[in-house]
Short mmCIF file of N, CA and C in Angstrom, two decimals:
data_model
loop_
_atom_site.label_atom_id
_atom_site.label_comp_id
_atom_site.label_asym_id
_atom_site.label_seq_id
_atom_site.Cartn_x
_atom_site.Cartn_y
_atom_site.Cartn_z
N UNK O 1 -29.69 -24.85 -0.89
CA UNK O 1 -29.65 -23.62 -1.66
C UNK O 1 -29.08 -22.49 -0.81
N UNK O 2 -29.73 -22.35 0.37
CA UNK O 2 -28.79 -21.27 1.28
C UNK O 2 -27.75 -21.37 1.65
N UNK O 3 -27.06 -22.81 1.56
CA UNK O 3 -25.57 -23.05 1.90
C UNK O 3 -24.53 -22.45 1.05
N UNK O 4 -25.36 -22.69 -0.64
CA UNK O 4 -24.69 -22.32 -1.93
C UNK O 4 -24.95 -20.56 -1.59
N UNK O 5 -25.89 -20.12 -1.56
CA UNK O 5 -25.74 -18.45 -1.29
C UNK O 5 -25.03 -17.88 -0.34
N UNK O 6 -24.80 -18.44 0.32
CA UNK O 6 -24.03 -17.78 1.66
C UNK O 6 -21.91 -18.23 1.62
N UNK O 7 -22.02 -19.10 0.21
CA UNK O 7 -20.56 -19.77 -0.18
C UNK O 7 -20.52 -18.46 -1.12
N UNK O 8 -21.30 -18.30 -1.92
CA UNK O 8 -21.54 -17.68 -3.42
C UNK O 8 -21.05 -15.80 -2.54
N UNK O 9 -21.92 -15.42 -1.27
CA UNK O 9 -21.73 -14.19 -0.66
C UNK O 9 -20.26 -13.94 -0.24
N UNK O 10 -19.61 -15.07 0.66
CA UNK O 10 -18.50 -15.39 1.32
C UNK O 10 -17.39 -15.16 0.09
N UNK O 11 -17.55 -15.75 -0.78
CA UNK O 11 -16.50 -15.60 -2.03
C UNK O 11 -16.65 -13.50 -2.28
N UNK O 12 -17.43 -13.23 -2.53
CA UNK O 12 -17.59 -11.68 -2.68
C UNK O 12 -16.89 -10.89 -1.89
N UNK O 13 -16.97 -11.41 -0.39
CA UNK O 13 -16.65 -10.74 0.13
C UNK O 13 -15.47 -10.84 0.44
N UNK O 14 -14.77 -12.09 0.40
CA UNK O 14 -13.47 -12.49 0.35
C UNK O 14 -12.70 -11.56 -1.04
N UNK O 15 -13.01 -11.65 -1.71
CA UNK O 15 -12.50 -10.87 -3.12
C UNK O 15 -12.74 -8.96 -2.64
N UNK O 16 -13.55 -8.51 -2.29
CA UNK O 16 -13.68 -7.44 -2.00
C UNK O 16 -12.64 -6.73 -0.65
N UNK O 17 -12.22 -7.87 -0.05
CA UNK O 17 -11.53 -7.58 1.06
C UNK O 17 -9.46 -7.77 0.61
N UNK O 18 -9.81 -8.58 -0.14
CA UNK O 18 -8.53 -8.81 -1.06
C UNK O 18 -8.11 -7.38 -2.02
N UNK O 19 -8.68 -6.59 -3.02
CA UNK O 19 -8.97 -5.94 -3.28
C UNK O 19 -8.72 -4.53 -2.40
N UNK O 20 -8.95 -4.47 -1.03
CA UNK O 20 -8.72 -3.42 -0.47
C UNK O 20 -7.47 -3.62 0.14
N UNK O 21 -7.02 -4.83 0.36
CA UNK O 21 -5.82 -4.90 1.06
C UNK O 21 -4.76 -5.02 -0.18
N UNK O 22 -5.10 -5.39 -1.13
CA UNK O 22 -3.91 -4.79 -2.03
C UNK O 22 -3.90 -3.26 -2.65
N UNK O 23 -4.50 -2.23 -2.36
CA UNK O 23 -4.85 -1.22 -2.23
C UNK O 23 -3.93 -0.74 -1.14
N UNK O 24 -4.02 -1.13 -0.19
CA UNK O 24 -3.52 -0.90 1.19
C UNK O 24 -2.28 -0.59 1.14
N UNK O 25 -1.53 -2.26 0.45
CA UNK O 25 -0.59 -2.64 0.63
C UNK O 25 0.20 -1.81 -0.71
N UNK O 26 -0.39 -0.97 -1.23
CA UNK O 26 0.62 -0.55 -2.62
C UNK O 26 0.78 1.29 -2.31
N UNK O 27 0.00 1.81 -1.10
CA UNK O 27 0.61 3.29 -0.79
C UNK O 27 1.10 3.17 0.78
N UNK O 28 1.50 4.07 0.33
CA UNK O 28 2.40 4.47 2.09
C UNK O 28 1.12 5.91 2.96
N UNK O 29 0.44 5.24 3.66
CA UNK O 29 -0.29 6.25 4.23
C UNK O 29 0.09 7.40 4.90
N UNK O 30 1.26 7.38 5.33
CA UNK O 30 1.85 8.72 6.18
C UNK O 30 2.35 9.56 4.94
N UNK O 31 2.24 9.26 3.94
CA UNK O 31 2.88 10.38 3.01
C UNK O 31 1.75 10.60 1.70
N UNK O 32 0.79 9.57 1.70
CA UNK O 32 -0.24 9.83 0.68
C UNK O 32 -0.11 9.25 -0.84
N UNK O 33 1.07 8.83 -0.81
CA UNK O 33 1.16 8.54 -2.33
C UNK O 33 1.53 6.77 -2.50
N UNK O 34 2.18 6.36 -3.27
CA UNK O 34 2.45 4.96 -3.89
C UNK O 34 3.88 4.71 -2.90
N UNK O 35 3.99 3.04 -2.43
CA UNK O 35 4.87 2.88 -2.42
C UNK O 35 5.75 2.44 -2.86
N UNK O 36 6.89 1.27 -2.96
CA UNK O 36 7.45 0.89 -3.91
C UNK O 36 6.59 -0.08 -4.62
N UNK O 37 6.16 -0.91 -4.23
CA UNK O 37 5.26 -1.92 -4.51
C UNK O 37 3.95 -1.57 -5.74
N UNK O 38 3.38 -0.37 -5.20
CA UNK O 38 2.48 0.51 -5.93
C UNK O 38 2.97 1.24 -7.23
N UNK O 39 4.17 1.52 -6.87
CA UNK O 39 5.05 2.13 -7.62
C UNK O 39 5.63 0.77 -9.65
N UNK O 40 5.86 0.35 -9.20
CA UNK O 40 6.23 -0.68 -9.85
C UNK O 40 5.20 -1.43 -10.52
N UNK O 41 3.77 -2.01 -10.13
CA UNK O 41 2.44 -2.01 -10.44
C UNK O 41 2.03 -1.05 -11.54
N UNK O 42 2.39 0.35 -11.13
CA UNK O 42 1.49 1.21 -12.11
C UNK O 42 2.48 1.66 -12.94
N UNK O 43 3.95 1.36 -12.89
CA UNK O 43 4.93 1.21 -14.21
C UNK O 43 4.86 0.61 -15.13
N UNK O 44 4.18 -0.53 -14.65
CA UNK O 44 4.11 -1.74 -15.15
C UNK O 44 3.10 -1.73 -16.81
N UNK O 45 2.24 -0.83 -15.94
CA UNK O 45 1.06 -0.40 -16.96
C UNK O 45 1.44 0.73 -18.50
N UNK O 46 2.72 1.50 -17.67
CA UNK O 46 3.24 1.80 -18.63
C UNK O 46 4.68 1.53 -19.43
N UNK O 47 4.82 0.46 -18.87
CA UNK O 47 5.81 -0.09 -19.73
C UNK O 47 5.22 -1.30 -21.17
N UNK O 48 3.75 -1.44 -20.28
CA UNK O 48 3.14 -2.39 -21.21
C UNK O 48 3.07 -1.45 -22.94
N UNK O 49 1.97 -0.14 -22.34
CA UNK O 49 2.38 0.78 -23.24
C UNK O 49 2.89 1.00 -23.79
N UNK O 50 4.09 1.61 -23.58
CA UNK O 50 5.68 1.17 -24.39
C UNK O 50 5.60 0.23 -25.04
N UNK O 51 5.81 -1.03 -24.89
CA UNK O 51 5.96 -2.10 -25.87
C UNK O 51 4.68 -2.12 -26.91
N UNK O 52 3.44 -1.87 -26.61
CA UNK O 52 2.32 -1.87 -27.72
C UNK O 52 2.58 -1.34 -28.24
N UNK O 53 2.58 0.53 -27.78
CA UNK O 53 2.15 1.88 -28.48
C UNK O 53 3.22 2.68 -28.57
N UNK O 54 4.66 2.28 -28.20
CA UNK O 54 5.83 2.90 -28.48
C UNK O 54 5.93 4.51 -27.89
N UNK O 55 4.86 4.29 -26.65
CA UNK O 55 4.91 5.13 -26.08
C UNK O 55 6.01 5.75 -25.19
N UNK O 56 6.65 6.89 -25.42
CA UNK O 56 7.77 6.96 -24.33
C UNK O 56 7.76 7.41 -23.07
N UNK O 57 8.46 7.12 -22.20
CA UNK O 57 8.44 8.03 -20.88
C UNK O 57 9.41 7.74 -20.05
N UNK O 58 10.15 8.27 -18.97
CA UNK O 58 11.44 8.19 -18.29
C UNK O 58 10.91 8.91 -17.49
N UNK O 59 12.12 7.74 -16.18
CA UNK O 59 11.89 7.23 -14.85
C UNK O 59 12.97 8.34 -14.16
N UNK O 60 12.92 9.23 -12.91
CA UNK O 60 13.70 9.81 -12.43
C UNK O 60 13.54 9.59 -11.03
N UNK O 61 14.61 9.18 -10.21
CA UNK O 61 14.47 9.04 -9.12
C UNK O 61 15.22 10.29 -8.77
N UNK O 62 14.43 10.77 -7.13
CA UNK O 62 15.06 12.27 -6.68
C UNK O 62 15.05 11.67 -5.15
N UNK O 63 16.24 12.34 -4.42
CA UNK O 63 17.17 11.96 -3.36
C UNK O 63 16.90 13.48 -2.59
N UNK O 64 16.14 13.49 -1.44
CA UNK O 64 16.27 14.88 -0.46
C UNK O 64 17.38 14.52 0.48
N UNK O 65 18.46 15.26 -0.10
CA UNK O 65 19.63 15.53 0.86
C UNK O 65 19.19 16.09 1.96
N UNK O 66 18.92 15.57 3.33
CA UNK O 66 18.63 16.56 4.81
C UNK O 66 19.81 16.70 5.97
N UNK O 67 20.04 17.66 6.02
CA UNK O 67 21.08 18.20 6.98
C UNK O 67 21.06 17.20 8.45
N UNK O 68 21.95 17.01 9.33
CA UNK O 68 22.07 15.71 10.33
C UNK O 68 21.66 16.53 11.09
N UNK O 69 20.89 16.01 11.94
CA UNK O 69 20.54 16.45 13.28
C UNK O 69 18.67 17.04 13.45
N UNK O 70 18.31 16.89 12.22
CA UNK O 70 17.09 17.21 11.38
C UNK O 70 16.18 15.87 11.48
N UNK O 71 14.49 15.97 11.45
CA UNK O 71 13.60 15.06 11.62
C UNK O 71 13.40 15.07 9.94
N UNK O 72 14.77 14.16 9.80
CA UNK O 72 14.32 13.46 8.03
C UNK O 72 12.93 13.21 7.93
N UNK O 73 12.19 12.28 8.93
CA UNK O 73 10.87 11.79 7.84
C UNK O 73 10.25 13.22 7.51
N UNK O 74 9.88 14.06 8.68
CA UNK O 74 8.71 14.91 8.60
C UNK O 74 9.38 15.70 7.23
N UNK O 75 10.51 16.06 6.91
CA UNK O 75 10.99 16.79 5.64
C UNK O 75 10.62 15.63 4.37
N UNK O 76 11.18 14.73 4.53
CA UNK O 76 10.84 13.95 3.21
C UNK O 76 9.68 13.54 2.95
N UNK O 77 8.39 13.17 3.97
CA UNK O 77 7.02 13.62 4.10
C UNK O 77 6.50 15.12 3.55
N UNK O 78 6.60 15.63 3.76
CA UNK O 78 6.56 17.20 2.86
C UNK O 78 6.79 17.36 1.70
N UNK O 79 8.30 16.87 1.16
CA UNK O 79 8.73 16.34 -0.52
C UNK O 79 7.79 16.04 -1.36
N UNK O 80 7.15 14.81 -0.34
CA UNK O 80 6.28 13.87 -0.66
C UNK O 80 5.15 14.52 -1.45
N UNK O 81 4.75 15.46 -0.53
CA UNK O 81 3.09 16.23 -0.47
C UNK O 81 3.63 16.99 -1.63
N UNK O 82 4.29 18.03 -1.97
CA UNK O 82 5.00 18.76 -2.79
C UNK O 82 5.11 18.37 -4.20
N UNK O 83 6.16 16.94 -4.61
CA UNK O 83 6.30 16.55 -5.34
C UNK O 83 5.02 16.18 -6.53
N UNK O 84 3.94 15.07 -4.91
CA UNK O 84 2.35 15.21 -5.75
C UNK O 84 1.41 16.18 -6.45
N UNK O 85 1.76 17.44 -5.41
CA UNK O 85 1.19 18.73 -6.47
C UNK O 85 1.83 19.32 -7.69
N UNK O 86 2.67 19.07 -7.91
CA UNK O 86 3.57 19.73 -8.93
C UNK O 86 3.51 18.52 -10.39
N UNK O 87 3.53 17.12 -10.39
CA UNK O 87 3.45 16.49 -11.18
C UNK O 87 1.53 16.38 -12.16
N UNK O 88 1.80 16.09 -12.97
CA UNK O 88 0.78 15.84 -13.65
C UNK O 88 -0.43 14.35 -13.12
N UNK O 89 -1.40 14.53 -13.75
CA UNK O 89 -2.27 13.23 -13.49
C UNK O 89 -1.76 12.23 -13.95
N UNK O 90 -0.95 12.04 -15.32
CA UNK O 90 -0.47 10.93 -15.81
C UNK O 90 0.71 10.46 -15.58
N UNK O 91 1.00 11.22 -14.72
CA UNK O 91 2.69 10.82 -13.77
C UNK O 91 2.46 9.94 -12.91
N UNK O 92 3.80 9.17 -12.18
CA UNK O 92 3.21 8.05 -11.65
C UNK O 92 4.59 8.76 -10.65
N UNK O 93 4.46 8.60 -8.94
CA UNK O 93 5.00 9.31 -7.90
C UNK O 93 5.18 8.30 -7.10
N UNK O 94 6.40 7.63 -6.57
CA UNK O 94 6.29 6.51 -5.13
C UNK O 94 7.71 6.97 -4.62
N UNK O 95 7.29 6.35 -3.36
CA UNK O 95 8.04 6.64 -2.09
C UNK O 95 8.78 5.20 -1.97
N UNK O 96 10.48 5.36 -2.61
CA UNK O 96 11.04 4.17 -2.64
C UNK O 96 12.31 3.95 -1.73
N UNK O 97 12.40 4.71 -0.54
CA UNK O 97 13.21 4.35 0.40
C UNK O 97 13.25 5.69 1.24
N UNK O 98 14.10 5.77 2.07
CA UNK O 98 14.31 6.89 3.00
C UNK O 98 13.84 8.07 2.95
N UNK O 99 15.15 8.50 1.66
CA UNK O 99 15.16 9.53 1.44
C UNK O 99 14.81 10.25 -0.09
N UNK O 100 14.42 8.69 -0.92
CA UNK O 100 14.14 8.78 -2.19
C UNK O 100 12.99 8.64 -2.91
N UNK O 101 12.29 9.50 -3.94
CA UNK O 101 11.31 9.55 -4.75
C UNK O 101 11.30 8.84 -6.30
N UNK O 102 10.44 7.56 -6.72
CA UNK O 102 10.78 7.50 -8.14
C UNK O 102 9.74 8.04 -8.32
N UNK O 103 10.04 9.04 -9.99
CA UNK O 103 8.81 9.38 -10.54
C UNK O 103 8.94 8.98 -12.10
N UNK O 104 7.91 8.75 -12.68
CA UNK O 104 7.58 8.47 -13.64
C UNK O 104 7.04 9.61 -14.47
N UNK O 105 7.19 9.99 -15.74
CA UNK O 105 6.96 11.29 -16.33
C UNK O 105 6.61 10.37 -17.96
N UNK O 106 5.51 10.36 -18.17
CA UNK O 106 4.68 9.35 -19.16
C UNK O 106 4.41 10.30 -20.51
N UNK O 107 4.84 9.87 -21.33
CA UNK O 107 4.62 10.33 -22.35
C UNK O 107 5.27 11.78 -23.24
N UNK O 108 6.79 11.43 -22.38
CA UNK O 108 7.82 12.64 -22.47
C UNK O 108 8.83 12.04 -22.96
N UNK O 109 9.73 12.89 -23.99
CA UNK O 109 11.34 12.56 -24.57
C UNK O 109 12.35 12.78 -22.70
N UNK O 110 13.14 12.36 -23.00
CA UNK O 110 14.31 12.71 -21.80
C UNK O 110 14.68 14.07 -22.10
N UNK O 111 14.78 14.90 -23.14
CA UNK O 111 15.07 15.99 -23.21
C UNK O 111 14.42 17.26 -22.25
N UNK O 112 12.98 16.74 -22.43
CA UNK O 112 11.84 17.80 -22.13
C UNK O 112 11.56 17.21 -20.54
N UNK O 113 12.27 15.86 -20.43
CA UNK O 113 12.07 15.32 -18.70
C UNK O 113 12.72 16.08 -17.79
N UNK O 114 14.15 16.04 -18.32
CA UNK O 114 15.16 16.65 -17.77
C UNK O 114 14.74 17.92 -17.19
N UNK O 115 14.06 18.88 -18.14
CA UNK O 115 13.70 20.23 -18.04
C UNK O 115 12.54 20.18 -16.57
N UNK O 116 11.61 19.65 -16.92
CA UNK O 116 10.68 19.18 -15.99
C UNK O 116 11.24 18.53 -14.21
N UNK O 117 12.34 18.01 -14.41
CA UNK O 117 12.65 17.41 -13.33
C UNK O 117 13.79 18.13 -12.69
N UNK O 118 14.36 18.91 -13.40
CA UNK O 118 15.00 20.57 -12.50
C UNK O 118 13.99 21.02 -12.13
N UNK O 119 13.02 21.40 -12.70
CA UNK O 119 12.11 22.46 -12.62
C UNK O 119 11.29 21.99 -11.06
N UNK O 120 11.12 20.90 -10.70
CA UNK O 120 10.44 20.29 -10.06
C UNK O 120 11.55 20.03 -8.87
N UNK O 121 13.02 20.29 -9.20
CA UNK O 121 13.49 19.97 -7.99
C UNK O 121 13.99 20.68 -7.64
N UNK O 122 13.95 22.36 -8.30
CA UNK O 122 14.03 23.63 -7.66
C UNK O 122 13.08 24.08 -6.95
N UNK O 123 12.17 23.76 -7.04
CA UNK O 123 10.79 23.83 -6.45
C UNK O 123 10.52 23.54 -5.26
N UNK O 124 10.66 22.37 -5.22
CA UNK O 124 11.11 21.62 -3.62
C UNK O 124 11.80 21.87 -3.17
N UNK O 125 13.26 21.95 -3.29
CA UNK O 125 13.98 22.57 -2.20
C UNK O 125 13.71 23.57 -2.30
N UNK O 126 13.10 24.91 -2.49
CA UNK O 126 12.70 26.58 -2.10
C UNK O 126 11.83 25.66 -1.28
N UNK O 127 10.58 25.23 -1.76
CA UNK O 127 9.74 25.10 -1.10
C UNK O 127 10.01 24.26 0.76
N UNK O 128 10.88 23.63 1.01
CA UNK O 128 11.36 22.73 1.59
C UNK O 128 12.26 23.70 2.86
N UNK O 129 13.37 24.27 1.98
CA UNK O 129 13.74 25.37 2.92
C UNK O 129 12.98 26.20 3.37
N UNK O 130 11.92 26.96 3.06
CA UNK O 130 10.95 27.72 3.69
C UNK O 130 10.28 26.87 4.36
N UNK O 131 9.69 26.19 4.55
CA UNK O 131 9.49 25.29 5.50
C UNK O 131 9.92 25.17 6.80
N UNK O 132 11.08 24.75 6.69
CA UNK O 132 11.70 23.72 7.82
C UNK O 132 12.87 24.90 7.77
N UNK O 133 13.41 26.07 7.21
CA UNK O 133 14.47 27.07 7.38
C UNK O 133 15.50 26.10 7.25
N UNK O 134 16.06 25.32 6.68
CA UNK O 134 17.46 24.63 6.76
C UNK O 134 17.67 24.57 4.94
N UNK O 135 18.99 24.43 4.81
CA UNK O 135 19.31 23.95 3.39
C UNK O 135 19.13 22.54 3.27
N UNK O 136 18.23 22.33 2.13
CA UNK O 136 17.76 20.85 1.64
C UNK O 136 17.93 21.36 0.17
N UNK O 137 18.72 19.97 -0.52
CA UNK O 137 19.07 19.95 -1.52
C UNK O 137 18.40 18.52 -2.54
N UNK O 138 17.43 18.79 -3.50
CA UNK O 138 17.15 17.67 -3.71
C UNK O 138 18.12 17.34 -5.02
N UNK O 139 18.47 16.05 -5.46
CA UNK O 139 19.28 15.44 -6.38
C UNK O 139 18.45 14.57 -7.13
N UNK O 140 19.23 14.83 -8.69
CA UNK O 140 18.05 13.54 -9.17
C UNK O 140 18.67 13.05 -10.53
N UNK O 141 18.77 11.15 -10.44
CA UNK O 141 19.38 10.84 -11.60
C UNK O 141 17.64 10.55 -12.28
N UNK O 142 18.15 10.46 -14.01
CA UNK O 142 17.10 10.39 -14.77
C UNK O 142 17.39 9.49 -16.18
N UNK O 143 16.65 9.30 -16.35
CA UNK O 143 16.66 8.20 -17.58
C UNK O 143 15.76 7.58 -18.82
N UNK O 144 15.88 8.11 -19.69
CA UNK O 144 14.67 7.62 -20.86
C UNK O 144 14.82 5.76 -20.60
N UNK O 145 13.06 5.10 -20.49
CA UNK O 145 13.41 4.28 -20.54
C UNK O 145 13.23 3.32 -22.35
N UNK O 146 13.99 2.55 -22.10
CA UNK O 146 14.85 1.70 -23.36
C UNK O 146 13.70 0.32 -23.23
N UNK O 147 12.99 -0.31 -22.67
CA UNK O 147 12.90 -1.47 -22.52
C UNK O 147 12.98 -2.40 -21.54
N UNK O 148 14.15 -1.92 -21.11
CA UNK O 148 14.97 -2.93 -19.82
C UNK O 148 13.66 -3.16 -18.53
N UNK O 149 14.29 -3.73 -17.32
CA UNK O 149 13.51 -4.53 -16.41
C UNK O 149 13.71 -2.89 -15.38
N UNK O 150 12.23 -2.65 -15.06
CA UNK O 150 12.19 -1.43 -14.00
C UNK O 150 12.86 -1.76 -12.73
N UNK O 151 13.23 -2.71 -12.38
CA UNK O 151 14.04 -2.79 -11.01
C UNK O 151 15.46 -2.59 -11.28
N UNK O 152 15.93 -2.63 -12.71
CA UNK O 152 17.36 -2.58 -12.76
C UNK O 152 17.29 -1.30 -12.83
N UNK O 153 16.69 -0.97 -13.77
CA UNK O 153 16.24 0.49 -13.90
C UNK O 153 16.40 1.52 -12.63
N UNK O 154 15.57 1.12 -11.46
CA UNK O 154 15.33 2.07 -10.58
C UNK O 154 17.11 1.67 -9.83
N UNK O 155 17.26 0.13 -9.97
CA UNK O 155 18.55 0.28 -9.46
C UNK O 155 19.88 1.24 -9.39
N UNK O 156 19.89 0.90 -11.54
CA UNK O 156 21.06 1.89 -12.18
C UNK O 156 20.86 3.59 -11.39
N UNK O 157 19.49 3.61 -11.21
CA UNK O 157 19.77 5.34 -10.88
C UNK O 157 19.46 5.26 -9.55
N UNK O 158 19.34 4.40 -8.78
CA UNK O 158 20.04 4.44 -7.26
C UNK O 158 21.36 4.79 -7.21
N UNK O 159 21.95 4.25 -7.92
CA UNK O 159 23.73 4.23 -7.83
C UNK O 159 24.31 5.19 -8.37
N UNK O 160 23.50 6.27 -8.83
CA UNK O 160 23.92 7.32 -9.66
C UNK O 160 23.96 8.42 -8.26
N UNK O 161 22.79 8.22 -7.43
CA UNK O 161 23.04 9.39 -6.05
C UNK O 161 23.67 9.47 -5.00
N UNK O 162 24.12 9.84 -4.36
CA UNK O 162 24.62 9.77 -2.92
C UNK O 162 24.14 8.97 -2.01
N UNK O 163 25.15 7.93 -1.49
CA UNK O 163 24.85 7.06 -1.14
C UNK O 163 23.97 7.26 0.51
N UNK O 164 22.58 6.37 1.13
CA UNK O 164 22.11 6.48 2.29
C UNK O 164 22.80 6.98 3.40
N UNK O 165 22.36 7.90 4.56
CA UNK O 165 23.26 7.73 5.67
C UNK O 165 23.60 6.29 6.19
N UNK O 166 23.05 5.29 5.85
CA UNK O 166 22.86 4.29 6.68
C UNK O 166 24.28 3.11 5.77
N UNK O 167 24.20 3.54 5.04
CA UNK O 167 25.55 2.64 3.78
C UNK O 167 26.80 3.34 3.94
N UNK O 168 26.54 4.82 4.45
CA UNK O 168 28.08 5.55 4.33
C UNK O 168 28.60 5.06 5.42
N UNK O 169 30.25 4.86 5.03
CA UNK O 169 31.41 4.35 5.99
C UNK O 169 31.67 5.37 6.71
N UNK O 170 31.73 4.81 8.38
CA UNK O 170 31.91 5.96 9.29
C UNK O 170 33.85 6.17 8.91
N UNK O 171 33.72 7.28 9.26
CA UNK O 171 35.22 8.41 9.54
C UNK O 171 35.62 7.80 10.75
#
């Protein structure tokens, strides 16, 4: 009987430890929010939405242009912090590469996104330049979503911004 309780405990705690490490594994701790992984997970939830409840909402990814010679993370870390205060509770916020933010804006036409996602990326760069005193320009493609698969999705409006320092062809 104590062999079975201590299998029966071991399973608990195995599941409880699973549980935190996929937790772990779905934000980016130096910046506080979702990462891609996390990001895509809690889309997921609302894309399910969508298909039940014909709920709408569109995906905008935003690009902090940072001047060369500049400590990109600590600026796009800041974005980061920024971006989270300014969005709503039912927005969904991840940190999906360098220099780029997808956000999710749940339960909005693209019309009224659009508005929202200037608004939000005038914001940041004031806020961004006072900061750090340099011109930072944030960019952002946007998109009602249709249905389609969120990775093509986040793809199509990768390719809509300026491409990484790390992809551009040297001069």
């Amino acid at each position: 009987v104590d062999q079975f309780r201590n299998m029966a405990n071991s399973k608990d705690e195995a599941g409880v430890f699973r549980f935190h490490k996929r937790q772990k594994d779905a934000g980016d701790a130096a910046r506080g929010i979702l990462n891609r992984k996390g990001f895509m997970e809690r889309a997921a939830q609302e894309q399910y939405r969508f298909k039940r409840y014909r709920r709408p909402f569109a995906v905008a990814v935003m690009h902090i242009a940072v001047p060369d010679g500049l400590a990109a993370n600590s600026v796009t870390a800041q974005a980061g912090h920024t971006f989270s205060k300014l969005l709503r509770a039912i927005d969904i916020l991840g940190y999906i590469d360098d220099d780029r933010y997808a956000v999710l804006l749940a339960e909005i036409t693209k019309e009224s996104a659009r508005t929202v996602v200037e608004r939000i990326s005038r914001h940041v760069a004031k806020e961004l330049r006072a900061a750090f005193d340099v011109n930072v320009t944030v960019k952002y493609a946007l998109r009602q979503y249709a249905g389609e698969e969120l990775d093509a999705l986040l793809a199509t409006l990768c390719q809509r911004l300026p491409a990484k320092k790390s992809e551009r062809k040297a001069n």
